[in-house]
């Protein structure tokens, strides 16, 4: 598939010197469900706003359907839709009126406009509530209406900035179904930003992990998890008189050098160990730790997740904002040690 979005060496530096985006490059294929996964402040929203022409950039190149962001911003706006994190519908208008108003902004003709409104109300299962004020809608319904407004002009690409933030788990899962429907049935290219691991894993064909304005890795969720190698053994420890951060660091260094381990990472108040056939190495692992006065309080064995991928490539978990150098200065912290093979 050909690239419908191409970004090369994109940089965004604010006047105060803050580097929000640091020379990132990536592309998105036509028909792809592509995602940016990262914490708040990682550069996700900034990148999207640059691509969709809402924010200037410092240097680099952005092409959308062959249109150059530097010189053809108006052409780009005609082929994209955008649903920001905050819902933008008018609460005083009905669902139908919100869509009609959006279509009129794109100068759609009367017959085509009415037909498109009916199509989108049906697509988003809002037909029965179309004559109610949007302010009376549930959070999930408002999100669906907001998506519909972004689709009025039949864009080729839909940009979604944290689309399920603020939704409860059930409404979040319900919205995923509609997003998959848009991608598969409407053949729509979708560019999603999220900090939810499960969301990225469920929806994205490929995703980029972004942190501190840099892309750390790109791939399909399946391949990224396979690249971790082996199973994940998560450990927490009993107190042995040593400060917990030092105890975890000692265990991390000890296990990373063990012949059965592919590597080891710190997570908040614990250690992850990566090993092939993890269940078979647990007894040896425990003996090794006990020989060094490190007693395991909790142990779990899982297959690699996107949490593990994020930790491997950034040195911290997605819910944390501090660098690994600050680990000793707070209650939870992170670090990484991986064996060279």
Coordinates of C-alpha atoms in Angstrom, one line a residue:
X1 CA 0.0 0.0 0.0
X2 CA 1.2 3.5 -0.8
X3 CA 1.8 6.1 1.9
X4 CA -1.0 8.6 2.4
X5 CA 0.9 10.5 5.1
X6 CA 4.7 11.0 5.0
X7 CA 6.6 12.8 7.7
X8 CA 10.3 13.4 7.5
X9 CA 12.6 14.9 10.2
X10 CA 9.8 16.9 11.8
X11 CA 10.8 19.4 14.5
X12 CA 8.7 21.7 16.6
X13 CA 10.6 24.0 19.0
X14 CA 8.7 26.7 21.0
X15 CA 10.1 30.2 21.4
X16 CA 11.2 29.4 25.0
X17 CA 13.4 26.6 23.6
X18 CA 11.2 23.7 24.5
X19 CA 11.5 20.9 22.0
X20 CA 8.0 19.3 21.6
X21 CA 8.9 17.2 18.5
X22 CA 12.5 16.1 17.9
X23 CA 13.2 15.1 14.3
X24 CA 10.6 12.4 13.9
X25 CA 10.0 10.4 10.7
X26 CA 7.2 8.0 9.8
X27 CA 4.6 7.2 7.2
X28 CA 1.0 6.0 7.2
X29 CA -0.4 3.7 4.5
X30 CA -3.7 4.3 2.8
X31 CA -6.4 2.3 4.7
X32 CA -4.2 1.8 7.7
X33 CA -5.3 2.3 11.3
X34 CA -2.2 3.9 12.7
X35 CA -1.5 5.0 16.2
X36 CA 0.7 7.1 18.4
X37 CA 1.1 5.6 21.9
X38 CA 2.6 7.7 24.6
X39 CA 2.0 9.6 27.8
X40 CA 0.7 13.2 28.1
X41 CA 3.4 15.6 26.9
X42 CA 5.0 13.1 24.6
X43 CA 4.3 15.1 21.5
X44 CA 1.3 13.2 20.2
X45 CA -1.2 16.1 19.9
X46 CA 1.5 18.5 18.7
X47 CA 2.4 16.2 15.8
X48 CA -1.3 15.8 14.8
X49 CA -1.9 19.5 14.9
X50 CA 1.1 20.2 12.7
X51 CA -0.1 17.6 10.1
X52 CA -3.7 18.9 10.0
X53 CA -2.4 22.5 9.6
X54 CA -3.5 23.8 13.1
X55 CA 0.1 24.5 14.3
X56 CA 3.3 25.8 12.6
X57 CA 6.4 23.8 12.8
X58 CA 10.1 24.5 12.9
X59 CA 11.5 22.3 10.2
X60 CA 11.0 19.0 8.4
X61 CA 8.5 17.9 5.7
X62 CA 4.9 16.8 5.9
X63 CA 3.0 15.3 2.9
X64 CA -0.7 14.4 3.1
X65 CA -2.0 12.6 0.0
X66 CA 0.9 14.2 -1.9
X67 CA 0.0 17.8 -0.7
X68 CA 2.9 19.6 0.9
X69 CA 2.0 21.0 4.3
X70 CA 4.3 24.0 3.8
X71 CA 2.5 25.2 0.6
X72 CA -0.8 23.4 0.2
X73 CA -2.5 23.6 3.6
X74 CA -5.9 24.4 2.2
X75 CA -5.8 21.3 0.0
X76 CA -4.9 19.1 3.0
X77 CA -7.9 20.5 5.0
X78 CA -10.3 19.3 2.3
X79 CA -9.2 15.6 2.6
X80 CA -9.0 15.2 6.4
X81 CA -11.3 15.0 9.3
X82 CA -10.4 15.7 12.9
X83 CA -12.0 14.8 16.3
X84 CA -10.1 16.5 19.1
X85 CA -9.9 15.2 22.7
X86 CA -12.6 17.6 23.9
X87 CA -16.0 17.0 22.2
X88 CA -16.9 20.0 20.0
X89 CA -20.7 19.5 19.5
X90 CA -23.2 22.2 20.3
X91 CA -25.3 21.1 23.3
X92 CA -28.2 23.3 22.4
X93 CA -28.6 21.8 18.9
X94 CA -30.1 18.4 18.2
X95 CA -27.8 15.7 16.9
X96 CA -29.2 16.2 13.4
X97 CA -28.8 20.0 13.6
X98 CA -25.1 19.6 14.6
X99 CA -24.5 17.5 11.5
X100 CA -26.4 19.9 9.2
X101 CA -24.5 22.9 10.5
X102 CA -21.2 21.0 9.9
X103 CA -22.2 20.2 6.3
X104 CA -23.2 23.7 5.6
X105 CA -19.7 24.9 6.7
X106 CA -18.4 22.7 3.8
X107 CA -21.0 24.2 1.4
X108 CA -22.7 20.8 0.8
X109 CA -25.7 21.0 -1.5
X110 CA -29.1 20.5 0.2
X111 CA -30.0 17.0 -1.1
X112 CA -26.5 15.6 -0.6
X113 CA -26.3 17.2 2.8
X114 CA -29.6 15.6 4.0
X115 CA -28.5 12.2 2.6
X116 CA -25.1 12.4 4.3
X117 CA -26.7 13.3 7.7
X118 CA -29.0 10.3 7.5
X119 CA -26.1 8.0 6.6
X120 CA -24.0 9.2 9.5
X121 CA -26.8 9.0 12.0
X122 CA -27.4 5.4 10.9
X123 CA -23.6 4.6 11.0
X124 CA -23.3 5.9 14.5
X125 CA -26.6 4.4 15.7
X126 CA -28.0 7.8 16.5
X127 CA -31.0 7.9 14.3
X128 CA -33.5 7.3 17.1
X129 CA -31.9 10.2 19.1
X130 CA -31.3 12.6 16.2
X131 CA -34.0 15.1 17.3
X132 CA -32.8 15.3 20.9
X133 CA -30.5 18.1 22.1
X134 CA -26.9 16.9 22.1
X135 CA -26.6 18.1 25.7
X136 CA -28.9 15.3 26.7
X137 CA -26.7 12.6 25.2
X138 CA -24.5 10.3 27.2
X139 CA -20.7 10.6 27.0
X140 CA -20.5 7.8 24.5
X141 CA -23.2 9.2 22.3
X142 CA -21.6 12.7 22.3
X143 CA -18.3 11.1 21.2
X144 CA -20.1 9.3 18.3
X145 CA -21.8 12.5 17.3
X146 CA -18.4 14.3 17.4
X147 CA -17.0 11.6 15.1
X148 CA -19.9 12.0 12.7
X149 CA -19.3 15.7 12.4
X150 CA -15.7 15.0 11.4
X151 CA -16.9 12.7 8.6
X152 CA -19.5 15.0 7.0
X153 CA -17.4 15.9 4.0
X154 CA -16.2 12.3 3.4
X155 CA -12.5 12.8 4.3
X156 CA -9.9 10.3 3.2
X157 CA -8.1 10.5 6.6
X158 CA -9.6 10.8 10.1
X159 CA -7.4 12.1 12.9
X160 CA -8.5 11.2 16.5
X161 CA -6.8 12.8 19.5
X162 CA -7.3 10.6 22.6
X163 CA -10.9 9.8 21.4
X164 CA -11.9 7.7 24.5
X165 CA -10.5 9.9 27.3
X166 CA -13.1 10.4 29.9
X167 CA -15.3 7.4 28.9
X168 CA -16.0 4.6 31.2
X169 CA -14.7 1.1 30.2
X170 CA -18.0 0.0 28.6
X171 CA -18.4 3.2 26.5
X172 CA -14.7 3.0 25.5
X173 CA -15.1 -0.5 24.3
X174 CA -18.3 0.4 22.4
X175 CA -16.6 3.3 20.7
X176 CA -13.8 0.9 19.5
X177 CA -16.5 -1.0 17.6
X178 CA -17.5 2.1 15.7
X179 CA -13.9 3.1 15.0
X180 CA -13.2 -0.4 13.5
X181 CA -16.4 -0.1 11.5
X182 CA -15.2 3.2 10.0
X183 CA -11.8 1.7 9.1
X184 CA -13.1 -1.5 7.6
X185 CA -16.5 -0.6 6.1
X186 CA -15.8 3.0 5.1
X187 CA -12.2 2.2 4.0
X188 CA -11.0 5.2 6.1
X189 CA -7.4 5.8 7.0
X190 CA -7.3 6.6 10.8
X191 CA -4.6 8.2 12.8
X192 CA -5.2 7.7 16.5
X193 CA -3.3 9.1 19.5
X194 CA -3.8 7.3 22.8
X195 CA -2.2 6.5 26.2
X196 CA -4.3 3.4 26.6
X197 CA -2.3 0.2 25.9
X198 CA -5.4 -1.9 25.4
X199 CA -6.8 0.6 22.9
X200 CA -3.6 0.7 20.8
X201 CA -3.4 -3.1 20.9
X202 CA -7.0 -3.6 19.9
X203 CA -7.3 -1.0 17.1
X204 CA -3.9 -0.3 15.5
X205 CA -2.4 -2.1 12.5
X206 CA 0.8 -0.3 13.4
X207 CA 1.8 2.1 16.1
X208 CA 4.7 4.3 17.0
X209 CA 5.8 4.6 20.6
X210 CA 6.5 8.3 21.2
X211 CA 8.2 9.8 24.3
X212 CA 9.7 13.2 25.0
X213 CA 9.1 14.2 21.4
X214 CA 10.9 11.2 19.9
X215 CA 9.7 8.0 18.2
X216 CA 11.3 5.1 20.0
X217 CA 10.0 2.3 17.8
X218 CA 7.3 1.5 15.2
X219 CA 5.6 -1.7 14.3
X220 CA 2.5 -3.8 14.6
X221 CA 1.4 -4.5 18.2
X222 CA 2.1 -8.2 17.6
X223 CA 5.6 -7.8 16.3
X224 CA 6.5 -5.3 18.9
X225 CA 5.5 -7.7 21.6
X226 CA 7.3 -10.6 19.9
X227 CA 10.5 -8.5 19.8
X228 CA 10.6 -8.5 23.6
X229 CA 11.5 -12.2 23.5
X230 CA 10.3 -14.9 25.9
X231 CA 7.9 -14.6 28.9
X232 CA 7.8 -11.8 31.5
X233 CA 8.3 -12.7 35.1
X234 CA 7.2 -9.9 37.4
X235 CA 8.7 -9.8 40.9
X236 CA 8.1 -7.9 44.1
X237 CA 10.2 -8.4 47.2
X238 CA 9.9 -8.8 50.9
X239 CA 11.7 -6.2 53.0
X240 CA 15.2 -7.3 54.0
X241 CA 16.3 -4.0 55.7
X242 CA 17.7 -2.5 52.6
X243 CA 15.9 0.5 51.0
X244 CA 13.4 -0.8 48.4
X245 CA 15.0 1.0 45.4
X246 CA 18.4 -0.4 46.2
X247 CA 16.9 -3.9 46.7
X248 CA 15.2 -3.8 43.4
X249 CA 18.3 -2.5 41.6
X250 CA 20.4 -5.3 43.1
X251 CA 17.8 -7.9 42.0
X252 CA 17.7 -6.3 38.5
X253 CA 21.4 -6.4 38.0
X254 CA 21.7 -9.9 39.4
X255 CA 19.0 -11.3 37.2
X256 CA 20.1 -9.4 34.0
X257 CA 23.4 -11.3 34.3
X258 CA 21.8 -14.7 34.9
X259 CA 22.3 -17.2 32.0
X260 CA 18.6 -17.9 31.8
X261 CA 17.6 -14.2 31.4
X262 CA 17.2 -12.2 28.2
X263 CA 17.2 -9.0 30.3
X264 CA 15.6 -7.3 33.3
X265 CA 13.7 -4.0 33.9
X266 CA 12.7 -2.1 36.9
X267 CA 9.1 -1.1 37.3
X268 CA 7.5 0.7 40.3
X269 CA 8.6 -1.3 43.3
X270 CA 9.5 -4.4 41.4
X271 CA 11.5 -6.1 38.6
X272 CA 10.5 -7.7 35.3
X273 CA 12.7 -10.5 34.0
X274 CA 12.5 -11.8 30.4
X275 CA 13.2 -15.4 29.8
X276 CA 12.3 -18.1 27.3
X277 CA 9.9 -20.7 28.8
X278 CA 9.7 -18.6 31.9
X279 CA 7.9 -21.2 33.9
X280 CA 10.9 -23.6 33.8
X281 CA 13.3 -21.0 35.2
X282 CA 11.3 -19.8 38.2
X283 CA 12.9 -22.2 40.7
X284 CA 16.4 -21.3 39.6
X285 CA 15.5 -17.6 39.7
X286 CA 14.2 -17.8 43.2
X287 CA 17.2 -19.8 44.4
X288 CA 19.5 -17.2 42.9
X289 CA 17.7 -14.3 44.6
X290 CA 17.6 -16.1 48.0
X291 CA 21.3 -16.8 47.8
X292 CA 21.7 -13.0 47.9
X293 CA 19.1 -12.4 50.7
X294 CA 16.4 -11.3 48.3
X295 CA 13.1 -12.9 49.1
X296 CA 10.2 -12.8 46.6
X297 CA 6.9 -11.6 48.0
X298 CA 4.9 -11.7 44.7
X299 CA 5.6 -13.4 41.4
X300 CA 3.5 -13.5 38.1
X301 CA 4.3 -15.0 34.7
X302 CA 2.8 -13.4 31.6
X303 CA 3.3 -13.1 27.9
X304 CA 4.8 -9.7 26.8
X305 CA 2.4 -6.8 26.6
X306 CA 2.6 -3.3 25.2
X307 CA 3.4 -2.1 28.7
X308 CA 6.6 -4.2 28.5
X309 CA 7.3 -2.8 25.0
X310 CA 6.9 0.7 26.3
X311 CA 9.1 0.1 29.3
X312 CA 11.8 -1.5 27.1
X313 CA 12.0 1.4 24.7
X314 CA 11.6 4.3 27.0
X315 CA 12.9 3.1 30.4
X316 CA 9.7 4.0 32.2
X317 CA 6.0 3.0 32.3
X318 CA 3.5 5.1 30.4
X319 CA 1.7 6.4 33.5
X320 CA 4.9 7.8 34.9
X321 CA 6.5 11.1 33.7
X322 CA 9.9 11.2 35.4
X323 CA 13.1 9.9 33.8
X324 CA 14.8 6.9 35.2
X325 CA 17.5 9.1 36.7
X326 CA 14.9 10.4 39.2
X327 CA 13.9 6.9 40.3
X328 CA 15.6 7.1 43.7
X329 CA 13.9 10.4 44.5
X330 CA 10.3 9.0 44.6
X331 CA 8.3 6.1 45.7
X332 CA 8.2 4.3 42.3
X333 CA 10.8 4.2 39.6
X334 CA 12.3 2.5 36.6
X335 CA 15.5 1.4 35.0
X336 CA 16.6 -1.2 32.4
X337 CA 19.3 -3.7 32.0
X338 CA 19.4 -6.1 29.1
X339 CA 21.9 -8.7 28.2
X340 CA 23.7 -8.5 24.8
X341 CA 23.2 -11.7 22.8

